[in-house]
XYZ file of C-alpha atoms in Angstrom:
698
model
C 30.317 -27.697 -4.131
C 28.851 -27.884 -0.618
C 29.336 -31.115 1.312
C 26.209 -33.253 0.906
C 24.432 -34.729 3.923
C 23.971 -38.483 4.223
C 22.276 -40.149 1.264
C 18.549 -40.429 1.897
C 16.782 -43.753 2.146
C 13.417 -42.008 2.085
C 10.882 -43.024 -0.577
C 10.607 -40.386 -3.295
C 7.760 -40.657 -5.765
C 7.348 -38.724 -9.035
C 4.533 -36.583 -7.692
C 2.898 -33.896 -9.807
C 3.894 -30.670 -11.512
C 0.742 -29.060 -10.054
C 0.294 -27.140 -7.877
C 3.585 -25.327 -7.509
C 5.107 -25.112 -4.039
C 5.036 -27.594 -1.158
C 1.549 -29.090 -0.906
C 0.534 -31.254 2.066
C -2.306 -33.642 1.121
C -2.892 -35.301 4.479
C -0.382 -38.103 4.089
C 2.641 -36.582 2.363
C 3.953 -33.507 0.572
C 4.348 -32.766 -3.120
C 7.179 -30.408 -4.064
C 7.102 -28.567 -7.395
C 9.444 -25.808 -8.588
C 9.521 -23.967 -11.910
C 12.907 -23.570 -13.608
C 13.138 -23.640 -17.387
C 16.944 -23.520 -17.544
C 18.095 -25.626 -14.600
C 19.853 -28.975 -15.113
C 19.010 -30.420 -11.673
C 17.042 -29.394 -8.575
C 17.792 -30.647 -5.076
C 15.330 -30.435 -2.206
C 17.107 -29.816 1.094
C 15.422 -30.830 4.372
C 16.527 -29.292 7.679
C 16.187 -30.124 11.354
C 13.551 -28.438 13.517
C 15.796 -25.456 14.256
C 16.873 -24.963 10.646
C 20.550 -25.228 11.530
C 21.464 -28.590 10.063
C 20.701 -29.938 6.622
C 19.631 -33.513 7.287
C 18.741 -34.727 3.794
C 19.244 -33.681 0.200
C 16.920 -35.185 -2.384
C 17.097 -34.768 -6.134
C 13.624 -34.077 -7.482
C 13.069 -37.013 -9.829
C 10.798 -35.519 -12.478
C 10.914 -32.618 -14.932
C 7.570 -31.905 -16.616
C 6.552 -28.747 -18.483
C 9.600 -26.921 -17.049
C 8.529 -27.956 -13.520
C 10.793 -30.033 -11.278
C 8.749 -32.161 -8.915
C 8.651 -35.060 -6.472
C 6.413 -36.474 -3.729
C 7.656 -37.419 -0.251
C 5.118 -39.577 1.604
C 6.618 -38.983 5.049
C 7.080 -35.191 4.972
C 4.514 -33.383 7.110
C 3.597 -29.816 8.098
C 6.361 -28.118 10.054
C 9.171 -29.568 7.931
C 11.826 -26.948 7.064
C 13.214 -26.990 3.556
C 14.937 -25.079 0.769
C 16.322 -25.731 -2.702
C 19.672 -25.939 -4.454
C 19.408 -25.463 -8.203
C 22.067 -26.590 -10.689
C 22.739 -25.045 -14.082
C 25.194 -22.784 -15.887
C 26.766 -19.894 -14.049
C 27.024 -17.546 -17.040
C 25.995 -14.007 -16.085
C 26.876 -12.725 -19.542
C 24.124 -15.060 -20.865
C 21.695 -14.208 -18.055
C 22.211 -17.397 -16.023
C 23.295 -17.284 -12.367
C 22.836 -20.829 -11.087
C 24.939 -21.687 -8.040
C 24.001 -24.844 -6.089
C 26.111 -23.653 -3.155
C 23.334 -21.187 -2.391
C 20.256 -22.332 -0.502
C 17.167 -20.850 -2.156
C 13.710 -19.994 -0.881
C 10.719 -21.566 -2.605
C 8.782 -18.747 -4.345
C 5.541 -20.519 -3.352
C 6.435 -21.134 0.301
C 3.512 -20.365 2.623
C 5.779 -19.670 5.595
C 9.392 -18.797 6.335
C 11.305 -19.699 9.497
C 14.427 -17.983 10.796
C 15.927 -14.674 9.835
C 18.129 -13.595 6.973
C 21.656 -12.952 8.267
C 23.494 -10.645 5.905
C 26.790 -12.235 4.929
C 28.957 -12.315 1.815
C 28.170 -16.034 1.445
C 24.652 -15.249 0.250
C 26.052 -13.824 -2.994
C 26.496 -16.060 -6.021
C 29.769 -14.323 -6.826
C 32.834 -13.649 -4.705
C 32.343 -10.235 -3.074
C 35.401 -8.056 -3.658
C 36.745 -10.216 -6.477
C 38.388 -8.372 -9.364
C 35.888 -9.925 -11.808
C 32.915 -8.802 -9.736
C 29.714 -10.737 -10.435
C 31.496 -12.799 -13.086
C 33.364 -14.603 -10.321
C 31.886 -17.656 -8.554
C 31.408 -18.159 -4.801
C 31.603 -21.740 -3.501
C 30.547 -21.103 0.094
C 27.353 -22.746 1.364
C 24.824 -20.035 2.258
C 22.413 -22.228 4.255
C 23.700 -20.971 7.606
C 22.586 -17.405 6.862
C 19.302 -18.195 5.108
C 15.766 -18.488 6.479
C 14.079 -21.769 5.638
C 10.713 -22.538 4.067
C 8.069 -24.400 6.054
C 5.618 -27.046 4.880
C 2.225 -25.718 5.984
C -1.255 -27.140 6.441
C -3.341 -24.140 5.268
C -6.574 -25.375 6.886
C -8.457 -22.752 8.902
C -12.005 -22.689 10.227
C -13.573 -19.548 8.796
C -17.143 -20.230 9.819
C -19.441 -17.823 7.992
C -16.694 -15.302 7.174
C -16.559 -13.984 3.631
C -15.297 -10.926 1.827
C -17.393 -7.861 2.647
C -17.598 -6.392 -0.885
C -18.247 -2.869 0.396
C -19.445 -0.751 -2.522
C -16.673 1.473 -3.860
C -18.642 4.734 -3.400
C -19.014 3.916 0.305
C -15.356 3.049 0.899
C -13.172 5.046 3.318
C -9.625 3.685 3.427
C -7.203 3.900 6.355
C -3.579 3.297 5.328
C -1.698 1.663 8.181
C 1.342 -0.375 9.164
C 0.798 -3.627 11.085
C 3.684 -2.965 13.473
C 3.026 0.746 13.836
C -0.602 0.179 14.774
C 0.078 -1.524 18.110
C 3.762 -1.332 19.117
C 2.836 1.689 21.227
C -0.020 -0.080 23.036
C 1.189 -0.692 26.585
C -2.085 -2.411 27.517
C -1.364 -5.312 25.153
C 0.773 -8.323 26.071
C 4.268 -7.590 24.843
C 4.384 -10.677 22.585
C 1.488 -9.496 20.405
C 2.412 -5.811 20.096
C 3.179 -4.992 16.485
C 1.709 -8.271 15.187
C -1.343 -9.465 13.299
C -2.766 -10.563 16.649
C -2.206 -7.090 18.064
C -4.161 -5.622 15.163
C -6.831 -8.307 15.691
C -7.295 -7.274 19.321
C -10.865 -5.971 19.830
C -9.637 -2.692 21.330
C -7.505 -1.998 18.246
C -10.392 -2.756 15.934
C -12.790 -0.689 18.064
C -10.646 2.357 17.393
C -11.045 1.885 13.628
C -14.779 1.281 13.990
C -15.166 4.353 16.184
C -13.374 6.481 13.594
C -15.732 5.230 10.882
C -13.368 3.851 8.227
C -14.535 0.928 6.089
C -11.184 -0.568 5.019
C -7.639 -0.824 6.307
C -4.884 -0.782 3.680
C -1.815 -2.482 5.131
C 1.716 -1.694 4.038
C 3.431 -4.844 2.715
C 2.897 -7.941 4.857
C 4.341 -10.511 2.441
C 7.705 -11.884 3.543
C 10.528 -9.360 3.458
C 13.809 -8.808 5.284
C 16.065 -5.991 6.467
C 18.839 -4.984 4.088
C 22.418 -5.260 5.293
C 23.274 -1.593 4.721
C 20.387 -0.601 7.022
C 21.343 -3.063 9.754
C 24.853 -1.645 9.767
C 23.328 1.709 10.775
C 20.964 0.185 13.386
C 18.044 0.849 11.042
C 15.521 -1.513 9.452
C 13.296 -1.976 6.429
C 10.173 -0.600 8.147
C 7.836 -0.176 5.178
C 8.545 -3.589 3.640
C 8.837 -2.815 -0.085
C 11.381 -5.586 -0.710
C 9.377 -8.778 -1.007
C 11.060 -12.175 -0.994
C 8.028 -14.436 -0.679
C 4.698 -13.608 -2.315
C 2.719 -16.259 -0.405
C 4.270 -16.121 3.070
C 3.368 -13.573 5.758
C 6.267 -11.519 7.091
C 7.627 -13.259 10.176
C 7.975 -10.019 12.115
C 4.188 -9.714 12.272
C 3.728 -13.192 13.751
C 3.912 -13.966 17.468
C 6.881 -16.064 18.664
C 5.091 -19.332 17.836
C 5.027 -18.197 14.191
C 1.583 -19.459 13.174
C 0.601 -17.999 9.756
C -3.077 -18.463 10.693
C -2.669 -15.366 12.865
C -3.096 -13.358 9.667
C -6.394 -15.119 8.980
C -7.566 -14.427 12.533
C -6.884 -10.720 11.971
C -8.885 -10.701 8.737
C -11.694 -12.655 10.387
C -12.056 -10.180 13.249
C -11.812 -7.121 11.030
C -14.561 -8.569 8.850
C -16.722 -9.140 11.914
C -16.369 -5.408 12.596
C -17.314 -4.512 9.006
C -13.789 -3.502 7.952
C -12.224 -4.712 4.708
C -8.550 -5.684 4.430
C -6.540 -4.361 1.469
C -2.920 -5.457 1.038
C -0.162 -3.287 -0.411
C 1.666 -5.736 -2.689
C 5.022 -5.506 -4.468
C 4.979 -7.630 -7.614
C 7.139 -5.241 -9.632
C 10.506 -6.321 -8.196
C 12.076 -8.568 -5.564
C 14.504 -8.070 -2.702
C 17.446 -9.513 -4.678
C 18.412 -6.169 -6.222
C 20.636 -5.802 -9.276
C 23.428 -8.078 -10.500
C 25.499 -7.220 -7.436
C 22.726 -8.303 -5.074
C 22.427 -11.581 -3.151
C 21.180 -14.912 -4.501
C 18.216 -15.768 -2.275
C 15.487 -17.229 -4.480
C 14.453 -16.207 -8.018
C 17.966 -15.314 -9.182
C 19.313 -18.758 -8.344
C 16.216 -20.660 -9.497
C 16.100 -19.203 -13.008
C 17.395 -15.664 -13.362
C 16.670 -15.426 -17.102
C 13.027 -16.362 -16.600
C 12.108 -14.410 -13.484
C 13.699 -11.055 -14.337
C 13.643 -8.598 -17.217
C 17.203 -8.517 -18.512
C 18.900 -5.747 -20.431
C 20.288 -5.811 -23.946
C 23.364 -7.132 -22.179
C 21.743 -9.985 -20.175
C 24.380 -9.673 -17.486
C 22.464 -6.586 -16.333
C 18.834 -6.028 -15.437
C 16.218 -3.878 -17.094
C 14.895 -1.940 -14.110
C 11.970 0.498 -14.005
C 11.497 0.304 -10.230
C 14.615 1.986 -8.887
C 15.219 -1.175 -6.820
C 17.643 -2.995 -9.111
C 15.338 -5.379 -10.955
C 11.893 -5.803 -12.499
C 9.987 -9.082 -12.534
C 9.423 -10.511 -16.003
C 5.632 -10.806 -16.252
C 5.881 -11.654 -19.946
C 7.032 -15.105 -18.814
C 3.897 -17.205 -18.361
C 5.198 -18.932 -15.220
C 6.134 -15.648 -13.538
C 2.717 -14.290 -14.470
C 1.203 -17.463 -13.034
C 3.090 -16.908 -9.775
C 1.609 -13.427 -9.396
C -1.902 -14.614 -10.256
C -1.598 -17.610 -7.925
C -0.378 -15.312 -5.163
C -3.316 -12.921 -5.597
C -5.805 -15.780 -5.610
C -4.162 -17.310 -2.534
C -4.619 -14.151 -0.475
C -8.224 -13.825 -1.662
C -9.406 -17.433 -1.544
C -7.360 -18.809 1.344
C -6.897 -15.639 3.411
C -10.130 -13.764 2.512
C -8.536 -10.376 1.778
C -10.751 -7.832 0.059
C -8.358 -6.051 -2.284
C -4.853 -5.001 -3.247
C -2.893 -1.822 -3.755
C -0.136 -2.463 -6.329
C 3.183 -0.747 -5.723
C 4.655 0.822 -8.897
C 1.819 -0.688 -10.919
C 3.058 0.844 -14.182
C 5.885 -1.700 -14.227
C 3.281 -4.476 -14.200
C 1.968 -3.229 -17.547
C 5.286 -2.878 -19.355
C 7.021 -4.394 -22.290
C 10.261 -2.569 -21.480
C 9.808 1.040 -22.679
C 6.149 0.559 -23.590
C 3.220 0.652 -21.159
C -0.148 -0.822 -22.136
C -3.415 -0.705 -20.243
C -4.167 -3.996 -22.023
C -1.056 -5.673 -20.612
C -1.319 -9.373 -19.921
C -1.518 -9.075 -16.114
C -4.319 -6.506 -16.256
C -6.233 -8.648 -18.747
C -5.681 -11.774 -16.665
C -7.072 -10.034 -13.585
C -10.037 -8.582 -15.470
C -11.231 -11.998 -16.684
C -10.369 -13.985 -13.552
C -13.578 -15.141 -11.798
C -11.982 -14.718 -8.357
C -10.034 -11.494 -8.798
C -12.488 -9.510 -10.905
C -14.664 -8.960 -7.818
C -11.996 -7.614 -5.435
C -10.738 -4.058 -5.107
C -7.709 -3.254 -7.273
C -5.762 -0.033 -6.652
C -2.795 1.067 -8.753
C 0.119 3.251 -7.759
C 0.162 4.661 -11.307
C 3.843 5.345 -11.853
C 7.323 3.867 -11.966
C 10.814 5.162 -12.800
C 10.907 4.052 -16.436
C 10.102 5.866 -19.704
C 6.585 7.357 -19.660
C 6.282 6.004 -16.151
C 3.505 8.360 -15.031
C 0.214 6.757 -16.094
C -2.416 8.360 -13.842
C -5.844 7.731 -15.338
C -4.627 5.149 -17.858
C -5.373 1.939 -15.979
C -8.204 -0.410 -16.982
C -11.766 0.395 -15.912
C -11.895 -2.107 -13.031
C -9.033 -0.326 -11.234
C -8.877 2.591 -8.828
C -5.683 4.674 -8.691
C -3.762 6.629 -6.083
C -4.291 10.213 -7.224
C -1.125 12.114 -6.293
C -2.196 14.957 -8.574
C -5.198 15.464 -6.296
C -2.805 15.465 -3.313
C -0.526 18.102 -4.797
C -3.376 20.334 -5.974
C -5.067 20.218 -2.585
C -1.842 21.045 -0.762
C -1.064 23.919 -3.129
C -4.565 25.380 -2.816
C -4.655 25.424 0.978
C -1.080 26.714 1.097
C -2.406 29.716 -0.841
C -0.565 29.197 -4.129
C -1.797 31.201 -7.108
C -3.825 29.690 -9.930
C -4.894 26.504 -8.137
C -8.692 26.858 -8.096
C -9.479 25.020 -11.338
C -7.355 22.041 -10.314
C -9.035 22.023 -6.913
C -12.498 22.016 -8.496
C -11.667 19.011 -10.682
C -10.428 17.069 -7.656
C -13.456 17.854 -5.501
C -15.682 16.329 -8.196
C -13.691 13.095 -8.498
C -11.127 14.265 -11.092
C -13.323 13.666 -14.157
C -10.684 15.294 -16.343
C -8.488 12.286 -15.562
C -10.854 9.383 -14.984
C -14.125 10.051 -16.833
C -13.665 7.640 -19.740
C -14.426 3.997 -20.530
C -17.310 4.021 -18.065
C -15.061 4.701 -15.090
C -16.662 6.229 -12.014
C -15.575 8.826 -9.425
C -14.399 6.112 -7.031
C -11.504 5.397 -9.426
C -9.747 8.401 -7.875
C -8.267 7.463 -4.499
C -8.007 10.885 -2.889
C -5.417 11.587 -0.219
C -3.384 14.463 1.119
C -0.835 12.311 2.973
C 0.386 8.716 2.731
C 3.176 6.635 4.253
C 5.642 8.083 1.728
C 5.988 11.736 2.737
C 4.991 14.079 5.542
C 2.233 13.278 7.982
C -0.617 15.791 8.091
C 0.812 17.448 11.204
C 4.241 17.747 9.613
C 2.713 19.090 6.408
C 1.615 22.206 8.322
C 4.707 22.358 10.576
C 7.699 22.090 8.229
C 8.776 23.847 5.048
C 11.606 21.381 4.504
C 12.257 17.681 5.087
C 14.413 16.674 8.069
C 15.654 13.169 7.247
C 19.047 13.293 8.941
C 18.215 10.247 11.093
C 18.143 8.105 7.928
C 21.905 8.427 7.593
C 21.883 9.781 4.027
C 22.764 13.417 4.794
C 19.144 14.455 4.170
C 19.461 13.608 0.471
C 16.663 11.027 0.503
C 12.928 11.724 0.337
C 10.949 14.233 -1.695
C 11.918 17.892 -1.915
C 8.662 18.980 -3.581
C 6.387 18.677 -0.549
C 4.088 21.682 -1.059
C 4.147 22.085 2.707
C 3.917 25.255 4.799
C 5.073 25.625 8.376
C 2.677 28.528 9.062
C 5.526 30.749 10.203
C 7.895 28.617 12.308
C 9.832 25.494 11.377
C 8.807 22.647 13.660
C 7.023 22.666 17.037
C 6.165 26.006 18.613
C 4.379 27.422 21.647
C 2.946 30.306 19.637
C -0.852 29.960 20.061
C -1.691 31.778 16.834
C 0.557 29.546 14.729
C -0.787 26.419 16.402
C -4.359 27.589 15.821
C -3.595 28.167 12.137
C -1.959 24.758 11.847
C -4.995 23.102 13.411
C -7.301 24.899 10.990
C -5.152 23.925 8.016
C -5.258 20.298 9.113
C -9.032 20.487 9.360
C -9.228 22.166 5.943
C -7.277 19.431 4.211
C -8.806 16.402 5.934
C -12.322 17.792 5.406
C -11.547 18.424 1.728
C -10.471 14.807 1.261
C -13.545 13.433 3.014
C -15.999 15.716 1.224
C -14.635 15.142 -2.292
C -16.204 12.802 -4.820
C -14.019 9.709 -5.124
C -12.511 7.325 -2.580
C -10.960 9.026 0.461
C -7.829 7.603 2.083
C -6.459 8.654 5.475
C -2.975 8.020 6.833
C -2.613 6.198 10.144
C -2.356 8.699 12.974
C -3.324 11.803 11.018
C -6.608 11.792 12.907
C -4.835 12.832 16.094
C -1.723 14.674 14.988
C 0.977 12.015 14.595
C 4.338 13.603 13.758
C 7.531 12.198 12.253
C 9.529 15.256 13.347
C 9.750 16.474 9.764
C 11.073 13.184 8.342
C 9.277 12.554 5.048
C 10.925 9.191 4.303
C 10.679 7.012 7.403
C 11.096 3.770 5.455
C 14.030 2.740 7.651
C 12.895 3.964 11.079
C 11.615 1.158 13.365
C 11.055 3.333 16.454
C 8.226 5.379 17.915
C 8.395 7.903 15.075
C 6.343 5.374 13.059
C 3.983 4.256 15.825
C 0.345 5.125 16.392
C -0.216 7.142 19.573
C -2.427 5.281 22.060
C -1.884 7.674 24.982
C -4.772 9.546 26.537
C -3.122 12.922 25.905
C -3.296 12.557 22.115
C -5.234 15.140 20.080
C -8.783 13.987 20.853
C -10.293 17.228 19.549
C -9.000 16.686 16.036
C -9.951 13.011 16.225
C -13.526 14.034 17.075
C -13.540 16.417 14.111
C -12.399 13.688 11.675
C -14.958 11.280 13.087
C -17.699 13.877 12.607
C -16.796 14.604 8.973
C -16.689 10.866 8.205
C -20.186 10.504 9.656
C -21.383 13.404 7.500
C -19.904 11.787 4.391
C -21.596 8.495 5.179
C -24.998 10.030 5.908
C -25.195 12.354 2.872
C -25.433 10.755 -0.581
C -24.128 13.997 -2.100
C -20.560 12.819 -1.401
C -20.940 9.207 -2.514
C -22.687 9.649 -5.850
C -21.822 6.705 -8.140
C -21.721 8.982 -11.210
C -19.911 12.183 -12.088
C -21.696 15.454 -11.330
C -20.920 17.590 -14.363
C -23.909 19.828 -14.822
C -25.247 22.720 -12.819
C -28.272 21.770 -10.728
C -31.612 23.208 -11.721
C -35.189 22.743 -10.598
C -35.764 19.788 -12.908
C -32.521 17.900 -12.292
C -32.391 14.810 -10.087
C -28.753 15.411 -9.305
C -26.035 17.858 -10.248
C -23.339 20.222 -9.127
C -22.387 23.791 -9.846
C -19.672 26.245 -8.872
C -20.533 29.586 -7.287
C -18.598 32.815 -7.001
C -18.614 34.371 -3.513
C -21.103 36.968 -4.806
C -23.604 34.180 -5.490
C -23.407 33.985 -9.296
C -22.083 31.066 -11.314
C -18.326 30.975 -11.778
C -17.236 32.010 -15.267
C -14.025 31.549 -17.255
C -12.523 34.774 -15.975
C -13.095 33.699 -12.373
C -11.286 30.414 -12.918
C -8.376 32.071 -14.712
C -7.872 34.740 -12.054
C -4.552 33.762 -10.409
C -5.515 35.632 -7.240
C -8.818 33.767 -6.793
C -8.780 31.487 -3.757
C -12.478 31.272 -2.814
C -15.389 29.381 -4.361
C -18.468 27.364 -3.489
C -19.640 23.946 -4.685
C -23.422 23.396 -4.694
C -24.595 19.774 -4.946
C -28.249 18.796 -5.275
C -29.720 15.296 -4.972
C -33.469 14.981 -5.417
C -35.204 14.155 -2.160
C -32.012 14.749 -0.180
C -31.778 18.521 -0.280
C -28.675 20.501 -1.175
C -25.225 20.866 0.298
C -22.945 23.848 -0.240
C -19.203 23.496 0.289
C -17.471 26.853 0.727
C -13.685 27.182 0.661
C -11.536 30.237 1.306
C -7.775 29.664 1.045
C -6.960 33.380 1.195
C -5.517 34.798 4.407
C -8.233 37.467 4.324
C -11.897 36.797 5.243
C -14.457 36.363 2.484
C -18.208 36.982 2.418
C -20.316 34.395 0.525
C -23.795 35.136 -0.786
C -25.892 32.006 -0.248
C -28.061 30.713 -3.114
C -31.843 31.024 -2.906
C -33.853 33.754 -1.251
C -32.677 35.542 1.858
C -34.979 33.507 4.124
C -33.726 30.103 2.988
C -32.325 28.234 5.986
C -28.898 26.600 5.706
C -27.617 24.354 8.494
C -23.888 24.570 9.177
C -22.488 21.022 9.398
C -18.736 21.681 9.159
C -16.725 24.756 10.079
C -12.961 24.383 10.208
C -12.576 27.689 12.045
C -14.626 26.528 15.030
C -13.808 22.806 14.663
C -17.495 22.043 14.057
C -18.261 18.684 12.431
C -21.766 17.617 13.391
C -24.136 15.742 11.034
C -27.078 16.749 13.232
C -26.125 20.409 13.611
C -28.963 22.935 13.774
C -26.760 25.999 13.595
C -28.507 28.172 11.012
C -27.268 30.575 8.327
C -29.341 32.812 6.039
C -28.521 35.225 3.243
C -24.738 35.235 3.489
C -21.841 33.661 5.352
C -18.625 35.315 6.508
C -15.636 32.965 6.166
C -12.442 33.867 8.027
C -9.177 33.403 6.151
C -8.167 29.807 5.389
C -11.504 28.237 6.287
C -13.868 25.588 4.921
C -17.581 25.517 5.690
C -20.205 22.932 4.716
C -23.860 23.990 4.716
C -27.003 21.960 4.136
C -30.474 23.042 2.979
C -32.933 20.309 3.883
C -35.979 19.516 1.769
C -38.117 19.157 4.884
C -37.029 22.508 6.329
């Protein structure tokens, strides 16, 4: 057992079992911790630097499986942690070890870093009995500490924006990557919430035209030891250790968690929603050989899904463990966390990592799972944006299209079909057509709408858009795993040369392919999502798995010599999407338009007739046109030619009908006010997209 500090003379009152966590009420702090199987819980208070444990207090009450106590003299800023007593019996699923200092799952702030050391394990590392052995070393010296926080913040008139789903344009970004490359910012706020809150950073998002920023995980996480040994880091953050606390690395040196609220406040002032990528499917503690940092030592058998042999974990995440949402208190923790970020921090939505795991009873997935049902009926959460990553690593883990009606889903099938089509693969036209109309074959049920499909061609996990057209193969050697990590099925095409080249023809083709794919995403029915930096050609040098790379490879380019031409093109297409209701229709467009229809869509063969079954089944076909009509708004015609040869399109209507060319990926045209006219027919060069508009007032 660790040596106890001096016996406290502090008054300790029973307090309350609600709310969980450390709650400052203006005169003292209530501490409440769930553990169904513990025999005793000790609250450990530390000095201002977190180096010395100054008091250890046994929580006096145990109510409804909650250990609690009230300390009248404890105020905001106090550092603390827990030691939890109980059986150390891994074969029965219990891993209590009071020698290990534990983080409060409900802590609103962490202080200090996690120093990887064998002492943080509940068992003796290297022992012949493995995790069945018992480690008696005190881990407090290597652990961050929790902080008692006063959550008060003056929001003024700020509130969630509630941008309508059909109008949403999402920008996936990384808090650190957004501003670490900004030399005009004070060094202390680069890569932080305050750096993202800087007006010049926000102006760039506003100028681009996006309506929401989706941030990679910002809840507390730490770098794994095996990465630190290789001078790498956990860059993406998919290893959460505190579902209420902001990651310390995104705070300035004074460590004020209100910096996150300031960022949200300023983004809202600019009309931009904040969506958080959240990881409620697993924790950073890994499998049975992982460290004891929080949940494992508090109540392993409650917090985690255990295997048939409870010594081991049932894992459908590939990260060593899965949280046990069938336990009402673990479910409560997730729901409380979601409500905290919405009510206290004003965030507008969430993207759920490996969301299939959240709907599991081991091998079985259910769209009526308890978490989904709890969210659907919750008066706070039912009004925010919910986005699922619709897969995990378990049985039947791919569940695209099977989430409840209030959810949107990352549509990786759309991504793959779009990549394959523009690469020139055979037999991809029918899949492309479904995606351009919001993937009704996947989502048109239960009253779901086109916005349920979050359309993207690139995301943080994989190639950037520039690398997608510059590399046939991944180049992940810098990750230190002999290029074995990351996806092999990238559907990428280097256009003739692997990596950077000075060949003007190859570079011109790459630029056109980038325009083809980004324009396709922005002109599809559904919710478009762009990856940070794709708008000006950010490259990761062919690395498609930069999860561990903390350097410039993951930074946004703020230099003046970035690709402004492509940025202007993206900005123009976004403006076209926003100004034409044809691309933001709230309902699916199934039927061909006709003179009496208020709205509709139809597919045209290059010769001007309607596409038939034989056209769709032709494996060599790579060209088609999508005609969309909205009454009172005219018609738009999207023409695509993924063949390397040019293609002539016969335009619908009589030969004198005027069509205005709004987008042309061959000439880099993207102008919502364009008056460039076409009549009769259009000649599309190879691998080109063109958008035409026939105006009712023409």
